[in-house]
Coordinates of C-alpha atoms and ligand atoms in Angstrom, one line a residue:
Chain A
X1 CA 1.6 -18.8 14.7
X2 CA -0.6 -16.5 12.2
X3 CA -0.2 -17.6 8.5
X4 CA 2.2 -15.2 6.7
X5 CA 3.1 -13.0 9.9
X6 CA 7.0 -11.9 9.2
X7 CA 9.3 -12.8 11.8
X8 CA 12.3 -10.0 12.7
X9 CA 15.9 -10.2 10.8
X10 CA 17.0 -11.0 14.2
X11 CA 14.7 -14.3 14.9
X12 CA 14.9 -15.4 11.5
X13 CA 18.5 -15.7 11.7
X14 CA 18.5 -17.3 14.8
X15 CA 16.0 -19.9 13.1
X16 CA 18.3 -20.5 9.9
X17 CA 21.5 -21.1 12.5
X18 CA 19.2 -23.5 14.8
X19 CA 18.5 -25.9 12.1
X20 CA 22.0 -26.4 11.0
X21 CA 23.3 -26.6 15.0
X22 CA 20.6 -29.3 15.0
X23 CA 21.4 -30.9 12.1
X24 CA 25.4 -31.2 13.0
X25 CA 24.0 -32.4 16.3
X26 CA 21.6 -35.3 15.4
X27 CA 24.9 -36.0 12.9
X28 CA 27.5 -36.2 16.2
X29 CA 25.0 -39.0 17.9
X30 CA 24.5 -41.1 15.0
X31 CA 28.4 -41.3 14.3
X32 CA 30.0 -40.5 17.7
X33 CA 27.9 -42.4 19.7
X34 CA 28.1 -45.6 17.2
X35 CA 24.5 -46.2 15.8
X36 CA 26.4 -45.8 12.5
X37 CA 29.6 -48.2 11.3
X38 CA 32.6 -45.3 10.7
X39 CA 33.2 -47.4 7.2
X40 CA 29.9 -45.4 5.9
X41 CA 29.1 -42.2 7.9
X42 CA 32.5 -40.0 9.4
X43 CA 31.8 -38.1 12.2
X44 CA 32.0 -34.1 12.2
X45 CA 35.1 -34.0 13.9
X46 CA 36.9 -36.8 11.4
X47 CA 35.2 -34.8 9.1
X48 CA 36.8 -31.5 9.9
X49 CA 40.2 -33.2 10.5
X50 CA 40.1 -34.9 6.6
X51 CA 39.2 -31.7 5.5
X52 CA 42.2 -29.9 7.0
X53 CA 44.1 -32.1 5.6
X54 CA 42.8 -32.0 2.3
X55 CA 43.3 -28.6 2.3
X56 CA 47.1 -28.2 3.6
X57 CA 48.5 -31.7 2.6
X58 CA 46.4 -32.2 -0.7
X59 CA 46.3 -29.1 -1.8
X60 CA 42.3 -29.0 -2.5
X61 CA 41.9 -25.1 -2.5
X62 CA 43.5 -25.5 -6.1
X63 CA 40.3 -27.9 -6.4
X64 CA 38.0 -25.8 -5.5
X65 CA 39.3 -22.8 -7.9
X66 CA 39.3 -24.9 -10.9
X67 CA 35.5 -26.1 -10.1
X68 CA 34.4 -22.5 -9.5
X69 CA 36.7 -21.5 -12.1
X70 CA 34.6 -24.0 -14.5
X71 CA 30.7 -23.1 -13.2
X72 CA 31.3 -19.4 -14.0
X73 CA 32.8 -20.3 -17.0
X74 CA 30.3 -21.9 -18.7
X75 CA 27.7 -20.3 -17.0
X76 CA 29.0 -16.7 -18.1
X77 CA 29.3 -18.4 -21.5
X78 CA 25.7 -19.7 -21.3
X79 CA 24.2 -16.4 -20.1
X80 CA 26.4 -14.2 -22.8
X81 CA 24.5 -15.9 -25.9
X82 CA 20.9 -16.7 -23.8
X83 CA 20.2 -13.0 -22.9
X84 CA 20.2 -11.8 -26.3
X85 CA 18.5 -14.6 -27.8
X86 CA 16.2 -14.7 -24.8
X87 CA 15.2 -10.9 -25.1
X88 CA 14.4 -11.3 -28.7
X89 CA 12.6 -13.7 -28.4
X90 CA 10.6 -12.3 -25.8
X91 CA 9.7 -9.7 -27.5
X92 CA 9.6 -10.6 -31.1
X93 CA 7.3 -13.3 -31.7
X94 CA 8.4 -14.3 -35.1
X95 CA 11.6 -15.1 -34.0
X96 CA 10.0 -16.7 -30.8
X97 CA 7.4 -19.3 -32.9
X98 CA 11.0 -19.7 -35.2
X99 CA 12.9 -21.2 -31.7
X100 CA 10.9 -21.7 -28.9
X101 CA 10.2 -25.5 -30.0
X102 CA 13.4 -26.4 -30.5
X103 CA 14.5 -24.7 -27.4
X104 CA 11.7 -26.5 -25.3
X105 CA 12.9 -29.8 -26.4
X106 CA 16.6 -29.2 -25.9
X107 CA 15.7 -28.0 -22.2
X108 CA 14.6 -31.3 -21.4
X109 CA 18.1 -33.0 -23.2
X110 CA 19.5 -33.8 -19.3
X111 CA 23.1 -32.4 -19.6
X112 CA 24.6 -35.4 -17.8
X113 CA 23.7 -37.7 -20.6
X114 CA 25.3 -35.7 -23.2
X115 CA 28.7 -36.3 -21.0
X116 CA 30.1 -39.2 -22.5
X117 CA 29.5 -38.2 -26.2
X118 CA 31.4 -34.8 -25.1
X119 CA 33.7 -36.9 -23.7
X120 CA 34.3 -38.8 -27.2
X121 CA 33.7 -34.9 -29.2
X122 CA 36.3 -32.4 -27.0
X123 CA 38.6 -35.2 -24.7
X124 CA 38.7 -34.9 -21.2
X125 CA 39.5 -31.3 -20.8
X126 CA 38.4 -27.7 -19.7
X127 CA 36.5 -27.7 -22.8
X128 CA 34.1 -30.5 -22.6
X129 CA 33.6 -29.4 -18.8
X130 CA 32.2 -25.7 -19.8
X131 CA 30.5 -27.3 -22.5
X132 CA 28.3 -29.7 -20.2
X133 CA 27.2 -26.5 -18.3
X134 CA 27.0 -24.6 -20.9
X135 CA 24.3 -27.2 -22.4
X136 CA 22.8 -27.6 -19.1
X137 CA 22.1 -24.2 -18.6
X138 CA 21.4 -22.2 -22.3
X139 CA 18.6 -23.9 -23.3
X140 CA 17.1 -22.9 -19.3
X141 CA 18.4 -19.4 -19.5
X142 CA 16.9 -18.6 -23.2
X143 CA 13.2 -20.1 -22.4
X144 CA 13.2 -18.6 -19.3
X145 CA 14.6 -14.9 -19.9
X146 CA 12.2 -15.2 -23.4
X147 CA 9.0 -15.7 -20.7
X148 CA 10.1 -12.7 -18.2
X149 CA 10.7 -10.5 -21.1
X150 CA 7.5 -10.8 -22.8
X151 CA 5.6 -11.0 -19.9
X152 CA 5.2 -7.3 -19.6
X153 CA 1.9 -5.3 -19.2
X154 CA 0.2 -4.4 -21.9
X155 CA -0.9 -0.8 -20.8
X156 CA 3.0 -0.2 -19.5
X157 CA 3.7 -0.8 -23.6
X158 CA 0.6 1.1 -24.7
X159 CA 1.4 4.4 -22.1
X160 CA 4.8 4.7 -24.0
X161 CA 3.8 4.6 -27.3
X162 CA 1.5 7.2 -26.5
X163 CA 4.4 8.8 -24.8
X164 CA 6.4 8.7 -28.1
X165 CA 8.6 5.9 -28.1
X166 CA 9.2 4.0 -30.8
X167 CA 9.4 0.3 -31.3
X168 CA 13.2 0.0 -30.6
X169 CA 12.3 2.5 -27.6
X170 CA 9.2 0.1 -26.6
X171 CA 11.9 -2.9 -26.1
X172 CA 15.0 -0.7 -24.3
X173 CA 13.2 1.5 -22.5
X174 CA 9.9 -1.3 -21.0
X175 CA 10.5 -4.8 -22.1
X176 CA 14.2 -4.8 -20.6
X177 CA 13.8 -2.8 -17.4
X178 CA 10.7 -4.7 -16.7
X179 CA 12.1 -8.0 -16.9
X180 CA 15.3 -6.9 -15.4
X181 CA 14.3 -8.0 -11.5
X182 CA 13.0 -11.3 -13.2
X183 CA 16.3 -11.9 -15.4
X184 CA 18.4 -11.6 -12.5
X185 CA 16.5 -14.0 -10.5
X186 CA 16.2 -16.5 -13.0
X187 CA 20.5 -16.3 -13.5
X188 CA 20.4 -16.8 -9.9
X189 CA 18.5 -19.9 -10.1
X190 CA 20.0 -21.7 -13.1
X191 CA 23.8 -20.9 -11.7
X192 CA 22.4 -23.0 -8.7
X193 CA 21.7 -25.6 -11.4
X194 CA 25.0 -25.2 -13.2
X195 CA 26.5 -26.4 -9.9
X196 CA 25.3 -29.9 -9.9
X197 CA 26.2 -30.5 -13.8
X198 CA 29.9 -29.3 -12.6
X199 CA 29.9 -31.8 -10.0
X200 CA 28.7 -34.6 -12.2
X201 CA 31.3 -33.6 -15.1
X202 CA 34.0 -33.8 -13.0
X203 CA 32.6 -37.1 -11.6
X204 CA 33.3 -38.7 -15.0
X205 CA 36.6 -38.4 -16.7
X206 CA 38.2 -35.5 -14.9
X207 CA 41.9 -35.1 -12.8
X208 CA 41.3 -32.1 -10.9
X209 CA 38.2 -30.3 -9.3
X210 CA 35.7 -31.1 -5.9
X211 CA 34.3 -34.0 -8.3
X212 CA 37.4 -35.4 -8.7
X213 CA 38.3 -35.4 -5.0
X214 CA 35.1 -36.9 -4.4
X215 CA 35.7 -40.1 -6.7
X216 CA 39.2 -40.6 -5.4
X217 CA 37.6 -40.4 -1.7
X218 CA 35.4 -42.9 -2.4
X219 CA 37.9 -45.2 -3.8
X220 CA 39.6 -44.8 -0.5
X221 CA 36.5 -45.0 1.5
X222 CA 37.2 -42.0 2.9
X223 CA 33.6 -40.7 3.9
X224 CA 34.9 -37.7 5.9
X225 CA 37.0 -36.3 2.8
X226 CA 33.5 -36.8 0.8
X227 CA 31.3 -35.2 3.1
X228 CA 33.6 -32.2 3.0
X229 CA 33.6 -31.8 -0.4
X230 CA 29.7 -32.1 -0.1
X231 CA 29.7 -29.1 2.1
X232 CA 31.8 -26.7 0.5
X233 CA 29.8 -27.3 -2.5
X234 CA 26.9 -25.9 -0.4
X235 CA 28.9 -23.3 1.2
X236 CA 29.8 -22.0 -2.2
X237 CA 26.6 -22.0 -3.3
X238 CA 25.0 -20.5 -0.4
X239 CA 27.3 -17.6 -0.5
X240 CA 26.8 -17.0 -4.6
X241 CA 23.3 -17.2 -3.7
X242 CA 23.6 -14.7 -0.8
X243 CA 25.4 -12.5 -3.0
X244 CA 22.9 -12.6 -6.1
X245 CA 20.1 -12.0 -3.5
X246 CA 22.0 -9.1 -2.1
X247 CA 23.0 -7.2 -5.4
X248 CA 19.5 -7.9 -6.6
X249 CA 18.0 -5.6 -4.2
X250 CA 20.5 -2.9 -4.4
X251 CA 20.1 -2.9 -8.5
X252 CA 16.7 -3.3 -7.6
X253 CA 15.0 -1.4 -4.8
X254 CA 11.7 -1.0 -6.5
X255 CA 10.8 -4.3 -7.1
X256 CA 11.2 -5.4 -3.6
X257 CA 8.3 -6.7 -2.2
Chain B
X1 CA -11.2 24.0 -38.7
X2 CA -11.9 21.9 -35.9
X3 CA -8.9 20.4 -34.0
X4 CA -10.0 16.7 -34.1
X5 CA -12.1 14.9 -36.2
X6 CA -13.7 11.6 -36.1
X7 CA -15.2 11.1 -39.4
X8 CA -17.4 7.9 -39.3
X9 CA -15.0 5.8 -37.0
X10 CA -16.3 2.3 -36.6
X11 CA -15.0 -1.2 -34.7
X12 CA -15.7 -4.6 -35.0
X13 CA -13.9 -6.9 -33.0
X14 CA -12.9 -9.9 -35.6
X15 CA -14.7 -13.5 -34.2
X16 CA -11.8 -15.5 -31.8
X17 CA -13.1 -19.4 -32.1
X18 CA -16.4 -20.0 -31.8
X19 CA -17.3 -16.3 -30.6
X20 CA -19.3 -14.4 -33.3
X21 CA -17.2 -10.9 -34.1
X22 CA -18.6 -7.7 -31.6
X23 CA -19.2 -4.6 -32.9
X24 CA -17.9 -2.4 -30.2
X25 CA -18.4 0.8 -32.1
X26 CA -21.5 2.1 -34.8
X27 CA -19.7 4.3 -37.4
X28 CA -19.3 7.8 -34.8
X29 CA -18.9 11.4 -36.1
X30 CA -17.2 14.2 -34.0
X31 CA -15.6 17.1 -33.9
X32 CA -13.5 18.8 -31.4
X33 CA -12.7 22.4 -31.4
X34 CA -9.2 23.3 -30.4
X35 CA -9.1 23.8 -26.3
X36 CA -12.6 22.2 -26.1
X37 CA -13.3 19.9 -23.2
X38 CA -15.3 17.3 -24.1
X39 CA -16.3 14.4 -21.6
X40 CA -17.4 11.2 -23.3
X41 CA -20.3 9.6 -20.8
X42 CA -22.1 6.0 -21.5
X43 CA -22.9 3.1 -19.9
X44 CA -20.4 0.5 -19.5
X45 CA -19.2 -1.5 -22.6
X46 CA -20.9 1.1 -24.9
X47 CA -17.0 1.4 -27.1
X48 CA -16.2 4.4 -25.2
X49 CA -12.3 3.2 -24.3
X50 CA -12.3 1.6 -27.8
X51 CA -13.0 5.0 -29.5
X52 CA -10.4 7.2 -27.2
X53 CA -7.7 4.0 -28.3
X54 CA -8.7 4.9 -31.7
X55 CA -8.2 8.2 -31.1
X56 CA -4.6 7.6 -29.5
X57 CA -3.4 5.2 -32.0
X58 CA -3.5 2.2 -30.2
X59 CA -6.3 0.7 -31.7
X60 CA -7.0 0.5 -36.0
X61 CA -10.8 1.2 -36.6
X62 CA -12.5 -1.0 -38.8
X63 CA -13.7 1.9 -40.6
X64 CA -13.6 5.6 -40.8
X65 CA -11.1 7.8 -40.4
X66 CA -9.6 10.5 -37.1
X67 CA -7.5 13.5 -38.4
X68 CA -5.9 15.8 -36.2
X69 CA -5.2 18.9 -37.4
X70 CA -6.1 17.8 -40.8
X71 CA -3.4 15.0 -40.3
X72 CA -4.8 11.4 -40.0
X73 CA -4.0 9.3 -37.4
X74 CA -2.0 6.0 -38.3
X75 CA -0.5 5.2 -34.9
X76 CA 0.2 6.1 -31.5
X77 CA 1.7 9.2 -31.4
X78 CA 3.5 12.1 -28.9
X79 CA 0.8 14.3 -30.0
X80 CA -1.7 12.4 -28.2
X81 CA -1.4 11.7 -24.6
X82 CA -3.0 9.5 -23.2
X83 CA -4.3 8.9 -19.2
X84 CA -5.1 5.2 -18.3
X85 CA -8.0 4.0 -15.6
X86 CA -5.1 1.3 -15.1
X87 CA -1.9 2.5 -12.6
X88 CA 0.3 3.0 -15.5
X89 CA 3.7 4.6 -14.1
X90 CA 6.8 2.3 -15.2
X91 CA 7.0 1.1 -11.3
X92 CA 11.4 1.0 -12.1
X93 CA 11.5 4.9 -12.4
X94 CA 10.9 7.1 -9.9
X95 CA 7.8 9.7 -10.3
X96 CA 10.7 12.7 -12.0
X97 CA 11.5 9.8 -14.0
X98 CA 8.2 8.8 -15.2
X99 CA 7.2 12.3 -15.7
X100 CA 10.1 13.3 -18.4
X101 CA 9.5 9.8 -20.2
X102 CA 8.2 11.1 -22.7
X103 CA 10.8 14.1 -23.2
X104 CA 13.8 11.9 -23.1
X105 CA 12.1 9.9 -26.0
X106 CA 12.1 12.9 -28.0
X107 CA 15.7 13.7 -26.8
X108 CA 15.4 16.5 -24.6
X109 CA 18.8 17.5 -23.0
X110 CA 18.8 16.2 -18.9
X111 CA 18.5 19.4 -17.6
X112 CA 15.9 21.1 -19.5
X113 CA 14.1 17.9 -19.1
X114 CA 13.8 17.8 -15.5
X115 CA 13.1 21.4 -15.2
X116 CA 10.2 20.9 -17.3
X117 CA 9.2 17.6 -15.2
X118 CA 10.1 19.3 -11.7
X119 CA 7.0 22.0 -12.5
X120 CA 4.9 19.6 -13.8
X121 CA 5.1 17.6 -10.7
X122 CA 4.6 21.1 -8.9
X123 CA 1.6 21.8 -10.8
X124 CA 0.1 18.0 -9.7
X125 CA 0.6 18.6 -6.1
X126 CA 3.9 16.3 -6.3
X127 CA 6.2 18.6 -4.6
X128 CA 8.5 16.6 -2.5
X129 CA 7.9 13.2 -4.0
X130 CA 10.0 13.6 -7.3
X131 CA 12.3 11.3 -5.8
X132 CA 9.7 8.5 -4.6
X133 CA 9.1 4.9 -6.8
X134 CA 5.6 4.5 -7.7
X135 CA 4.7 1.7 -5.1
X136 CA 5.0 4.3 -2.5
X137 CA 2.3 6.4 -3.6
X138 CA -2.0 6.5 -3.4
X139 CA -3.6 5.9 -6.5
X140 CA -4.7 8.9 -6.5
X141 CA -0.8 10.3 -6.9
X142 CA 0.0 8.0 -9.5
X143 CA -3.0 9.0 -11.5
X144 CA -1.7 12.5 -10.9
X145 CA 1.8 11.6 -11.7
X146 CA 0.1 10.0 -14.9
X147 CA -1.4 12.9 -16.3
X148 CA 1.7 15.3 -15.8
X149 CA 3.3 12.5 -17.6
X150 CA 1.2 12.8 -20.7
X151 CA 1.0 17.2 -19.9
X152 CA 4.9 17.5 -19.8
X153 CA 5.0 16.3 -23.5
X154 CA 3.3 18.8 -24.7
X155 CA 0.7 16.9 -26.4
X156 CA -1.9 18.4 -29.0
X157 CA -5.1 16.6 -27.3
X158 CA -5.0 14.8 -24.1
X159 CA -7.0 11.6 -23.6
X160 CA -8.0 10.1 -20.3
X161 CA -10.1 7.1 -20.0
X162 CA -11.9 7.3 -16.5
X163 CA -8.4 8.3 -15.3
X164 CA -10.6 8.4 -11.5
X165 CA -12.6 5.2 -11.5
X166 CA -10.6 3.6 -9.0
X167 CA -10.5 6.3 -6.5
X168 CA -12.4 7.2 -3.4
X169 CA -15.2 10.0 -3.7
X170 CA -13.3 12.7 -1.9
X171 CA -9.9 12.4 -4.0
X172 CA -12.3 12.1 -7.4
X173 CA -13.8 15.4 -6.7
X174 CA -10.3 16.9 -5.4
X175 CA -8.6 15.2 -8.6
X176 CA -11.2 16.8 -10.9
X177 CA -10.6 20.1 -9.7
X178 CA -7.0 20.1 -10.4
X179 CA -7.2 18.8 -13.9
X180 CA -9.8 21.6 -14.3
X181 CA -7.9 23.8 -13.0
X182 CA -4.7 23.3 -15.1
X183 CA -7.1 22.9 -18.1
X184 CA -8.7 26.9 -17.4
X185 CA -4.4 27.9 -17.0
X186 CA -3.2 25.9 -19.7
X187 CA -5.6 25.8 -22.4
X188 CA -5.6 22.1 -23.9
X189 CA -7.9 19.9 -26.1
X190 CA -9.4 17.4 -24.0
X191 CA -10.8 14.3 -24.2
X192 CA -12.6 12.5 -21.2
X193 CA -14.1 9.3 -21.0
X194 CA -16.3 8.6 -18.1
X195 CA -19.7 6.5 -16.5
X196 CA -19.9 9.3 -13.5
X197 CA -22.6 12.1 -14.9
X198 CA -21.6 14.7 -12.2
X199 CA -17.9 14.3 -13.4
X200 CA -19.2 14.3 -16.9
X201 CA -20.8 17.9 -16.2
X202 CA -18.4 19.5 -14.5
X203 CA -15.3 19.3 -16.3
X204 CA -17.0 20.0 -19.9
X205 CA -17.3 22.2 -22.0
X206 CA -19.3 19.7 -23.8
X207 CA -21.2 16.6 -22.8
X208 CA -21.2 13.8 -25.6
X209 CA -23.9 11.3 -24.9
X210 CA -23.0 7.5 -26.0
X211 CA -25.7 5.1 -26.4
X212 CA -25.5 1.2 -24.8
X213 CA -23.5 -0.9 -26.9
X214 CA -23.1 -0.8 -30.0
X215 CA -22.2 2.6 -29.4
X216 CA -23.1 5.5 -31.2
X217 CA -23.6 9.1 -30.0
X218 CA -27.2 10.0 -29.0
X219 CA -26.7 13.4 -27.5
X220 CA -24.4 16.0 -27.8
X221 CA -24.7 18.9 -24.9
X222 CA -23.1 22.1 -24.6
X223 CA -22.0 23.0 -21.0
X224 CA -22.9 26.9 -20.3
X225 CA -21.7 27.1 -16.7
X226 CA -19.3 29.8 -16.1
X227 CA -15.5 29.5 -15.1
X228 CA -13.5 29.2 -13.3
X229 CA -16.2 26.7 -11.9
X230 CA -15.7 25.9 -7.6
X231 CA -17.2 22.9 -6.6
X232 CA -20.0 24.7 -5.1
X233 CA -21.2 24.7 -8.7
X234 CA -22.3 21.0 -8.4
X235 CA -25.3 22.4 -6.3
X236 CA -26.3 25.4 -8.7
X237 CA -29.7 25.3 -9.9
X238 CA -28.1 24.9 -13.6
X239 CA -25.9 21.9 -12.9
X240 CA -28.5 20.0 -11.3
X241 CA -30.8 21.0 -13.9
X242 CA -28.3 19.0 -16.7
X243 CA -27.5 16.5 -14.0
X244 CA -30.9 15.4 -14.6
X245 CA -31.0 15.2 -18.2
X246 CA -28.2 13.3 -18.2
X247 CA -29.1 11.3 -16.1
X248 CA -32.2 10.6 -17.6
X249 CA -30.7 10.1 -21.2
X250 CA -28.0 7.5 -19.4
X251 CA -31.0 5.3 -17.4
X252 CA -32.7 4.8 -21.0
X253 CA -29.9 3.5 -22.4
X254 CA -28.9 1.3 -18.7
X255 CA -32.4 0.0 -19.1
X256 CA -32.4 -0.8 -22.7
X257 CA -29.5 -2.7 -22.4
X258 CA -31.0 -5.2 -19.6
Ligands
ATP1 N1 -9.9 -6.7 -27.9 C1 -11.3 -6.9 -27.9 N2 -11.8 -8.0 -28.6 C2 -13.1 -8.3 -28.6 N3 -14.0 -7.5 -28.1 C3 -13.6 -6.4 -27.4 C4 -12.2 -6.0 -27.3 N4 -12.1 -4.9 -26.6 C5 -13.4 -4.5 -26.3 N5 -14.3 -5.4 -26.8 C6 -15.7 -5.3 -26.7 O1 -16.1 -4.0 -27.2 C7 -17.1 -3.5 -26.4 C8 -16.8 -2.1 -26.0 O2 -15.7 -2.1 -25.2 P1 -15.0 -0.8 -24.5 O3 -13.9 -1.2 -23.6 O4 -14.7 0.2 -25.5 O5 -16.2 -0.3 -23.6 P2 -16.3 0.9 -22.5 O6 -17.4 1.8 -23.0 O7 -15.0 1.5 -22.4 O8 -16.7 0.2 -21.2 P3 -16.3 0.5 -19.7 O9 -17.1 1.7 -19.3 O10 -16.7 -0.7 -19.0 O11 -14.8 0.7 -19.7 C9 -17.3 -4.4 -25.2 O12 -18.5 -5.1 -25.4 C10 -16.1 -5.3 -25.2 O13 -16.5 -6.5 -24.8
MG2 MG1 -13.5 1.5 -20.8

């Protein structure tokens, strides 16, 4: 192997697809073969049966909707006030010395911990569940988007003025399209985020959602109904992911690298 | 009246911490007569970028004042354009793109602004790249790109600031021909920043000597070669001639500065 050498589409895929056959496989010993009790570890193929029947007897599709439903929720919520504040800030210094220290210290509030008193603030329902992503991710999104945007070069900004623009120009015309690759990959990354503060909100004080499911499981000590949960949190999130990645370099094509 | 004139422009660089303030530029005074090239040459940290952003708008001087057209310059403006040593193409738009900039700023109407960009790109050598991003082209074409950027806006002067230090000997001399060449078509104030004395000499219709830093103007030649000027007039008995002044005047001030 040469450092940094690309392998083909083809081999890379191949790769990604050996792990996880590997993975499922070291799994099936461990459970099938009984180095594991069944009371802590299912096997794939309980795992797959509880699933099926979460999904036709228990109805967990509905589940599954209401979490998504909630992620993009407060995450679209999030993102809708961060970008513009974010932006400014970025390229308006004033305003950025006015909120960049209290942003940096509400960034490192841990969402989780604010549960309870949201709990106590806005009940048990929808809204306290957007608000603990929403809180989770804002503070992320503004500090992050404010970085990308005024990161720009110097002599991009100086060529248009020269060119004519005007200040207004300066930040529609550079400081957004610039940052634009960079603002989509940091949504990317803090939606990935948003998805463990979804799981945890539902975790606590919540009647419906993958969370949910997985408390009751537990209760029941039903590790395969757990474990599936587990992985169609990943699956969502891997295909979100995929999808970002893939719109990115369509909206993109010159940044690519 | 002359086109541009720098009346006594200074710079000093304020002190940051414990660094005493430089003085990147003595108080300079020059004038440039409307569709004169004038090439700028000194040794390297002499204020010669600082006076060209001066010029452009992009920097205040600490003293002194630059009027074009009896207008004084208080910022950076459409009627200066302005060619970076730095690859400065917005790498999102593609070279068409980059090239009207400057015309959709003012508000130019779409079609009218890419017929003006389409011959521009022409008159670079860009034909059949209008359509390419940035990333996909030689320095060389971006720096082209860049200069029928600032050209299709029409500006009063045009300011490059060694627009061909990055490149390779062979595209330098090709890339000084061209903007020669649409300089002798087009008729356009120019001003040229550069270190390289043949470059210096070639393009100008006037050679302005800068002294090691602080800068300040030590010698201010008039170039008498004919033109349309070939390359083949970088071995004439006249150019080499100059070549050697120049040379000579640059190596005092290289020496000095050691
Ligand atoms: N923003 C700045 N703050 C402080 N000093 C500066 C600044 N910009 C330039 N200088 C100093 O001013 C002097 C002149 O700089 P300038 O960039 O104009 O030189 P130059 O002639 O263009 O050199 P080169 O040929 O290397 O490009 C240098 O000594 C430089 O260190
Ligand atoms: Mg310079």
């Amino acid at each position: 192997m040469k450092p940094l050498q690309p392998v083909s589409a083809q081999a890379r895929i191949s790769y990604g697809i050996s792990f996880f056959v590997l993975f499922v496989a070291a799994w099936a010993v461990a459970t099938l073969g009984g180095f594991v009790p069944k009371l802590f570890l299912a096997s794939p193929i309980t795992m797959v049966e509880e699933g099926w029947k979460l999904m036709t007897v228990h109805g967990f599709a509905f589940d599954i909707a209401i979490t998504i439903w909630r992620v993009v929720g407060g995450f679209v919520l999030a993102a809708a006030l961060a970008l513009p504040l974010g932006i400014m800030m970025g390229a308006y210094k004033p305003i950025e010395a006015f909120f960049e220290p209290f942003v940096s210290f509400a960034r490192y509030l841990p969402a989780s911990a604010f549960i309870p008193l949201l709990i106590l603030w806005a009940g048990i329902g929808e809204t306290q569940k957007l608000l603990v992503i929403f809180i989770g991710s804002f503070f992320q999104l503004v500090l992050m988007i404010a970085v990308a945007v005024g990161g720009v070069r110097r002599d991009l900004v100086d060529a248009a003025y020269t060119l004519g623009s005007s200040d207004r120009s300066v930040v529609t015309r550079v400081l957004l399209p610039n940052a634009a690759p960079d603002i989509a990959e940091i949504l990317r990354m803090v939606l990935g985020w948003a998805w463990t503060y979804v799981i945890v909100a539902e975790l606590i004080g919540s009647s419906s959602g993958i969370g949910h499911m997985i408390t009751d499981s537990q209760a029941l000590l039903n590790t395969g109904q757990i474990i599936f949960g587990i992985i169609i949190i990943g699956l969502i999130g891997l295909i979100s992911d995929f999808l970002f990645k893939w719109a990115n370099q369509h909206l993109f094509p010159w940044a690519a690298k | 009246m002359s086109k541009l004139s720098i009346k006594a422009v200074g710079k000093l660089f304020p002190a940051r911490g414990a660094a005493e303030p430089t003085r990147a530029l003595t108080p300079t005074t020059l004038a440039i007569a409307d569709n004169d090239f004038i090439t700028i040459l000194g040794p390297s940290g002499c204020g010669k970028s600082t006076l060209l952003r001066i010029v452009a708008g992009l920097e205040t001087a600490s003293e002194g004042r630059v009027l074009l057209d009896g207008q004084p310059v208080t910022g950076p403006g459409a009627d200066r354009g302005m060619v970076f040593q730095s690859y400065t193409l917005f790498p999102w738009l593609t070279i068409i793109e980059n090239i009207a900039f400057g015309l959709r700023e003012r508000g130019v109407s779409e079609r009218e602004r890419l017929d003006i960009a389409r011959s521009w790109a022409e008159r670079v050598g860009l034909k059949g790249f209008e359509n390419h991003f940035p990333k996909q082209l030689s320095g060389g074409m971006q720096q082209r790109t860049a200069i029928a950027r600032a050209l299709a806006n029409d500006p009063k002067i045009l300011l490059l600031d060694e627009p061909f230090g990055a490149l390779d000997n062979q595209t330098r001399a090709l890339m000084q021909e061209m903007l020669l060449g649409i300089w002798e078509r087009e008729q356009k104030t120019v001003m040229f920043v550069t270190h390289d004395v043949e470059e210096a000499i070639f393009m100008a219709s006037r050679v302005v000597v800068m002294s090691a830093r602080p800068g300040r103007i030590k010698a201010d030649i008039a170039v008498d070669l004919p033109h349309p000027r070939p390359y083949t007039i970088k071995t004439s008995a006249a150019f080499v001639a100059l070549k050697e002044r120049l040379v000579e005047e640059i190596r005092v001030e290289v020496v000095g500065a050691y």
